Structures are given as structure tokens and as C-alpha cells.
Coordinates of C-alpha atoms and ligand atoms in Angstrom, one line a residue:
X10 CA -8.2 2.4 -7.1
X11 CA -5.4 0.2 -6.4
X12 CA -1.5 0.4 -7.0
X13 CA 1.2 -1.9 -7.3
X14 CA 4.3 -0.2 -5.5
X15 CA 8.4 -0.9 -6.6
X16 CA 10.8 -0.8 -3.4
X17 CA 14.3 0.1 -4.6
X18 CA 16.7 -1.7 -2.7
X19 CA 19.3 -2.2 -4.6
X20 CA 22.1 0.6 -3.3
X21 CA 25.9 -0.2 -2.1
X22 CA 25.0 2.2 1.0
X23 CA 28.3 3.7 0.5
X24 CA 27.6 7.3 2.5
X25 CA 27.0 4.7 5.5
X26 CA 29.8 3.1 5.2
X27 CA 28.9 -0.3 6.4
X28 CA 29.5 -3.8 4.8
X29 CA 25.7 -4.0 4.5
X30 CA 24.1 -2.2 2.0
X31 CA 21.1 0.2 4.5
X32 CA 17.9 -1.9 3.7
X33 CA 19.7 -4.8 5.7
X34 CA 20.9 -2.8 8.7
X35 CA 18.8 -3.4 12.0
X36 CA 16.8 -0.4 13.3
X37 CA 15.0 -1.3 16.2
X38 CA 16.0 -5.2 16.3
X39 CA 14.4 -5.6 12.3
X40 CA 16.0 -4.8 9.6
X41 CA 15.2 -1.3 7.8
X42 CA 13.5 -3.5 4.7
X43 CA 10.9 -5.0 7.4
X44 CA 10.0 -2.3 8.7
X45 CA 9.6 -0.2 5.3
X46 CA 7.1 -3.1 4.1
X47 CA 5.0 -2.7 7.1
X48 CA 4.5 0.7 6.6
X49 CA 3.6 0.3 3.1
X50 CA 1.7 -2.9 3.8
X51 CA -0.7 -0.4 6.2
X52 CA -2.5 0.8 3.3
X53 CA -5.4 -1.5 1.4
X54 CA -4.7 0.2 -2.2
X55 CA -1.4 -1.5 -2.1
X56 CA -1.9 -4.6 -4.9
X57 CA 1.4 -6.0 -5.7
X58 CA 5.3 -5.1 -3.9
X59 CA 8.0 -6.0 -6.5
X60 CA 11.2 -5.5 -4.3
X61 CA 14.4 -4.5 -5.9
X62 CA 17.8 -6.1 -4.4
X63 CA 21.2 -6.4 -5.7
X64 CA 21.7 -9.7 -7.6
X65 CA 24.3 -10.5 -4.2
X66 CA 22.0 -10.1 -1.8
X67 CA 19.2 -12.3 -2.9
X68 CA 20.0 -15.1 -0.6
X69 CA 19.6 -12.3 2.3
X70 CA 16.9 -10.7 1.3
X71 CA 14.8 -14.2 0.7
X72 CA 16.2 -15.1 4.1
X73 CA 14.8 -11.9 6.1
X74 CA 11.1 -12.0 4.3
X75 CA 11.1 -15.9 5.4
X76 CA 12.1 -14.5 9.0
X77 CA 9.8 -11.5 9.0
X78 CA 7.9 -11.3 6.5
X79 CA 4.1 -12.4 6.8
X80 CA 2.6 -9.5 4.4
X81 CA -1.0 -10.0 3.4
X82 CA 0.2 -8.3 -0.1
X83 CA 2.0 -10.3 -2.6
X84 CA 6.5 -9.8 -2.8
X85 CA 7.9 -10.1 -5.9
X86 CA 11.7 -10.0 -5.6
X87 CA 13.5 -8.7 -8.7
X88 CA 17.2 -7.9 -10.0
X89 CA 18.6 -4.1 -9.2
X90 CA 21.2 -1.8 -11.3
X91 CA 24.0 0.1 -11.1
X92 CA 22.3 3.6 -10.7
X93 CA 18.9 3.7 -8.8
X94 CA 17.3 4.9 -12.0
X95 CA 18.6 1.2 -13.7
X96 CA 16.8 -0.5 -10.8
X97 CA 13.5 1.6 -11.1
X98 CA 13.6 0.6 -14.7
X99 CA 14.2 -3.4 -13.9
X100 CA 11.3 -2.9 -11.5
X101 CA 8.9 -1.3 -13.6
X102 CA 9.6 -4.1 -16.3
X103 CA 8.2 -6.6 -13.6
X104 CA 5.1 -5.2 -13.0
X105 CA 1.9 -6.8 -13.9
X106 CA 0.8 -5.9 -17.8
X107 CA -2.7 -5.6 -15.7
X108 CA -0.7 -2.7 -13.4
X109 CA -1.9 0.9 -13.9
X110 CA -0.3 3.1 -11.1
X111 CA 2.4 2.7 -10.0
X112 CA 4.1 4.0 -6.8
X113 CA 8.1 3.9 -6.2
X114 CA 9.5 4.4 -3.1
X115 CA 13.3 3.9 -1.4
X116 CA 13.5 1.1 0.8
X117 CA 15.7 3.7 2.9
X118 CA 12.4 5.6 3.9
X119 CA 10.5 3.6 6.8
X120 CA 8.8 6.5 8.3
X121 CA 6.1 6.7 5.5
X122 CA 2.6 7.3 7.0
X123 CA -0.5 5.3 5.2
X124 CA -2.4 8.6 4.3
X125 CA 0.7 9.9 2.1
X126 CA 0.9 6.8 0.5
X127 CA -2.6 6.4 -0.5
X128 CA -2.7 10.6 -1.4
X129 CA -0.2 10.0 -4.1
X130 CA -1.7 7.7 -5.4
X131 CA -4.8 8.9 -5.5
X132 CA -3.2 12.3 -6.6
X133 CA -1.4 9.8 -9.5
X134 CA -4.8 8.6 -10.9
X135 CA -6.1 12.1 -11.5
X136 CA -2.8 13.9 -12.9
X137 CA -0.4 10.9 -14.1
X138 CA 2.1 12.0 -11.5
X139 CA 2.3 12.5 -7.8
X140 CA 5.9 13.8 -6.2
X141 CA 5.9 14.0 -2.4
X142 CA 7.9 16.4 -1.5
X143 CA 8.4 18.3 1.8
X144 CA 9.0 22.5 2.1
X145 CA 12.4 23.9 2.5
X146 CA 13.2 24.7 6.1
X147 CA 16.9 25.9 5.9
X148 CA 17.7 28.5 4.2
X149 CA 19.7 26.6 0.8
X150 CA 22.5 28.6 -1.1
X151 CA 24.6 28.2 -3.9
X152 CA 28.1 27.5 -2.8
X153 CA 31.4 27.4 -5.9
X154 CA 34.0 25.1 -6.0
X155 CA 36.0 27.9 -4.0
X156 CA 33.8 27.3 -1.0
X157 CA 32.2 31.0 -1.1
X158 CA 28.4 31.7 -1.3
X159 CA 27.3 32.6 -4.9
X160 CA 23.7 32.9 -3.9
X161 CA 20.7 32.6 -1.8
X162 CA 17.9 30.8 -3.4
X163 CA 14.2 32.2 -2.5
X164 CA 13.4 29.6 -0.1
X165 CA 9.6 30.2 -0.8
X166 CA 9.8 27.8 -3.8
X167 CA 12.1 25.2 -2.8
X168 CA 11.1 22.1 -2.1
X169 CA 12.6 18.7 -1.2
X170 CA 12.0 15.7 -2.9
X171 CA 11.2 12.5 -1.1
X172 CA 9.3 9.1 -1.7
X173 CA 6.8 7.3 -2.8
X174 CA 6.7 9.0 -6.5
X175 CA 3.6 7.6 -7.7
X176 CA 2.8 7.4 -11.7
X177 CA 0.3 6.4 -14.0
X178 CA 1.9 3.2 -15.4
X179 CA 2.6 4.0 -19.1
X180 CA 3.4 7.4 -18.4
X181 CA 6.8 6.2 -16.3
X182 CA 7.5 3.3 -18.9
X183 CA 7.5 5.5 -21.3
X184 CA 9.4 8.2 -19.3
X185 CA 12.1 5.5 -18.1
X186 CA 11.9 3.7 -21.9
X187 CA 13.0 7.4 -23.4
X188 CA 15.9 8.1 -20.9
X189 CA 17.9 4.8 -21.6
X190 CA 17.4 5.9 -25.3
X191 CA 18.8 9.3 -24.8
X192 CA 21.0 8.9 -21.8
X193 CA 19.2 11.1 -19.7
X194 CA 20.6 10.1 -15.9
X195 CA 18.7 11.6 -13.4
X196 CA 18.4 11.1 -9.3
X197 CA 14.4 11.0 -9.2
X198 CA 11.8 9.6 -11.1
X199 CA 10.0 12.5 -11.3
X200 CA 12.8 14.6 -12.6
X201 CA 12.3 11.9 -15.8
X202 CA 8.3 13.2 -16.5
X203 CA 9.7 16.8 -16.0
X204 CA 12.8 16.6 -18.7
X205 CA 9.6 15.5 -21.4
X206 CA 7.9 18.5 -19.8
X207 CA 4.9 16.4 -18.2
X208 CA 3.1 17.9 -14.7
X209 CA 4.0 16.4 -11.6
X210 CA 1.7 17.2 -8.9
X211 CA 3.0 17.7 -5.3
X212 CA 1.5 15.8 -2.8
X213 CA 2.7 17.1 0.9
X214 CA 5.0 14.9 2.7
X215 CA 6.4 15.0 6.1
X216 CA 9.6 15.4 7.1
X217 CA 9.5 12.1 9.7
X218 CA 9.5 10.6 6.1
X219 CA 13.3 10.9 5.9
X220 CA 15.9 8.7 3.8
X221 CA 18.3 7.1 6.1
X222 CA 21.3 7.9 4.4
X223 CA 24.4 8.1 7.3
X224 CA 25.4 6.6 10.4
X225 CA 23.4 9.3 11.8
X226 CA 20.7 8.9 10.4
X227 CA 20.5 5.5 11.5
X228 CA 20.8 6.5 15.1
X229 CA 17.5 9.4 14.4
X230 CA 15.5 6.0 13.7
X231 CA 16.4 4.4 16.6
Ligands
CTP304 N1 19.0 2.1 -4.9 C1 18.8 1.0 -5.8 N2 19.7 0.7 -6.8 C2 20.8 1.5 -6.9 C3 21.0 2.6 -6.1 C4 20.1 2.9 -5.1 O1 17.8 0.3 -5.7 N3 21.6 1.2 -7.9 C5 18.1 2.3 -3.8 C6 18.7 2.3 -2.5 O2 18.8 0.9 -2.0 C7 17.9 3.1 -1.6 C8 17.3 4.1 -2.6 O3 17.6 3.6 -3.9 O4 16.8 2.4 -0.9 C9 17.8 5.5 -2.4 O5 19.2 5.6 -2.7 P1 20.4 6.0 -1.7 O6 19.8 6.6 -0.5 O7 21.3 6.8 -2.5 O8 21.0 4.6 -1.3 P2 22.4 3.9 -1.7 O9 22.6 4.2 -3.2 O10 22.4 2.5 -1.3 O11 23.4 4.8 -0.8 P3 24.7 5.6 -1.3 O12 24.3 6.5 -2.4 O13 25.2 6.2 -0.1 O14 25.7 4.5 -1.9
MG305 MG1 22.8 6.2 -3.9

């Protein structure tokens, strides 16, 4: 069973703060988008990678596979959104009309390991959908606008949502198709199958599988 796989990365990077948007920072001496790719390039079920950039940073992004980028797998470099849920969409409409699962993952997470790649998807062919997700470790509560705890959520249930989200093909089209027609804006694309009420399976992630999302982040990759 082989997937095709969308790498959003089409974000402004504002929470870092940098005139780059993240996938372009260096960690390590390559930028964060090399290094992604080689992680997801590890695994044989991986087909076809259609790449999502911001329209501006084309140019850059052609100009960094050019320097780093021998991949045995096929990149497809497409047009990003405004919201990471419009560049998802643009990504899905590039796939292959040959493309049954699909897996989507931020080009912010480098750290992903081959086997949780190739567990979601496999988790995606048998269910539809595959979420990897990590367990809770802190202790999470509500918190008002007043800046005093409301609650303390049962940690035992919590779970935090990372990437690759992995889908059967026409379930996430339709998903995505449905949410632009209702103007359902969500932060995952899980959270789309859920609104309709459709299982999502967890697969078990790990928590080396972070999104760098802040200056310090970018130093914990170093
Ligand atoms: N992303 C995207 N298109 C957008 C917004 C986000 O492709 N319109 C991508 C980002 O490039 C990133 C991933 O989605 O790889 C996760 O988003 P996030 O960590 O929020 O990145 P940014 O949106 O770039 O950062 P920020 O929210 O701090 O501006
Ligand atoms: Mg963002």
C-alpha cells in the first residue's frame, strides 16, 4: 500500500518572528524543509510529495531542492493559502486522480520516525483516518480571560495532536470540499472528519516528533 504525502509549507512563521517563514530557517547547516523530506523520503510507501509553499517563496524553495534535494520520490511544488487548512486544500487538489491515501504533515515537524509514518498509513487504509497524536504529560487546565484557573481537565484523556494525519483520499476531499461550503475553519485536518462525525484512529506518536514553532524550539533541534 502506497501513499502520496502533502507537506504544508506555506506559513508566515510569525510566533518565530524571523523574516523567513520556519521551513527555510537552517537547523543543523540545511534548512528545516531538507531535512523534513529526508525523513519522510526514509519510508518506501511514500509515492508522490506535493510540497506546499507560499506563492513568494517559490524561487527559494526551487532553489533549495536544486541545492539539496536529490529525493528518489517525485516533488511536486504547489501554491499555499492564507490559513493552513486553504493550503491543505490546494494540496489535496494536486494530488494524482490515481492517489488513494493520503498523508499530511507540517513541514515544521523534522523529527518524524519512518515507522510512524508508515503506521498511519497503514492505520489510514483500514479505518479512513489515522491522527498521530502523542499523551498528555502536563497537567492542562482551563484558564478565563481573568487569568484564574476554571478547571482541571482529566489528563487521562487528553491527547495532543501532531503530524502526519493520514486519510483515505475521498474521505479528506470530501471533508475539506464540505468545510469551504459551510465555513467550517478548523486548526487540524482531522478535526474536519470529526465535525461530520467520521472515526479517526489514533496512531501513537512520539514526542521527538515536535513542531518547531519559536526561537526555542529552533534551538531544541539544534
Ligand atoms: N502552513 C501552511 N499554510 C498556512 C499556514 C501554515 O502551509 N497558511 C504550514 C506551516 O508552514 C507549517 C504548518 O502549516 O509547516 C504548521 O503551521 P504553524 O506551525 O502554525 O506555522 P506558521 O503558520 O508558519 O507559524 P505561525 O502560526 O507562528 O505564523
Ligand atoms: Mg500558523
Amino acid at each position: 500500500m502506497q501513499a502520496d504525502i502533502i507537506v504544508v509549507a506555506a506559513g508566515k512563521g510569525e510566533r518565530m518572528g524571523r523574516e523567513l517563514p520556519k521551513p527555510f530557517l537552517p537547523v543543523g547547516g540545511l534548512p528545516l524543509l531538507i531535512h523534513t523530506l529526508r525523513a519522510i523520503t526514509q519510508s518506501s510507501l511514500i509515492a508522490n510529495i506535493i510540497l506546499v509553499v507560499a506563492p513568494e517563496r517559490e524561487a527559494l524553495c526551487h532553489d533549495i531542492l536544486r541545492a539539496h534535494g536529490r529525493f528518489h520520490v517525485p516533488v511536486t511544488v504547489v501554491h499555499g493559502g492564507a490559513e493552513r487548512q486553504d493550503s491543505v486544500r490546494l494540496g489535496l487538489a494536486a494530488l494524482d486522480t490515481t492517489s488513494e491515501i493520503v498523508a499530511i504533515h507540517d513541514a515544521a515537524r523534522p523529527f518524524l520516525d519512518r515507522e510512524i509514518l508508515e503506521r498511519s498509513i497503514e492505520t489510514a487504509a483500514l479505518h479512513g483516518a489515522a491522527l498521530v497524536a502523542v499523551p498528555a504529560r502536563d497537567t492542562i487546565k482551563r484558564v478565563g480571560e481573568d487569568g484564574t484557573v476554571v478547571e482541571t481537565i482529566p489528563r487521562q484523556q487528553l491527547w495532543l495532536a501532531q503530524t502526519p494525519q493520514t486519510f483515505r483520499v475521498a474521505l479528506i476531499r470530501e471533508a475539506h470540499a464540505r468545510a469551504l461550503a459551510g465555513g467550517v475553519v478548523v486548526t487540524d485536518d482531522a478535526a474536519l472528519l470529526e465535525h461530520w462525525g467520521q472515526v479517526v484512529k489514533i496512531v501513537p506518536g512520539s514526542y521527538r516528533n515536535f513542531k518547531i514553532t519559536t526561537p526555542e524550539d529552533l534551538l531544541v533541534a539544534e
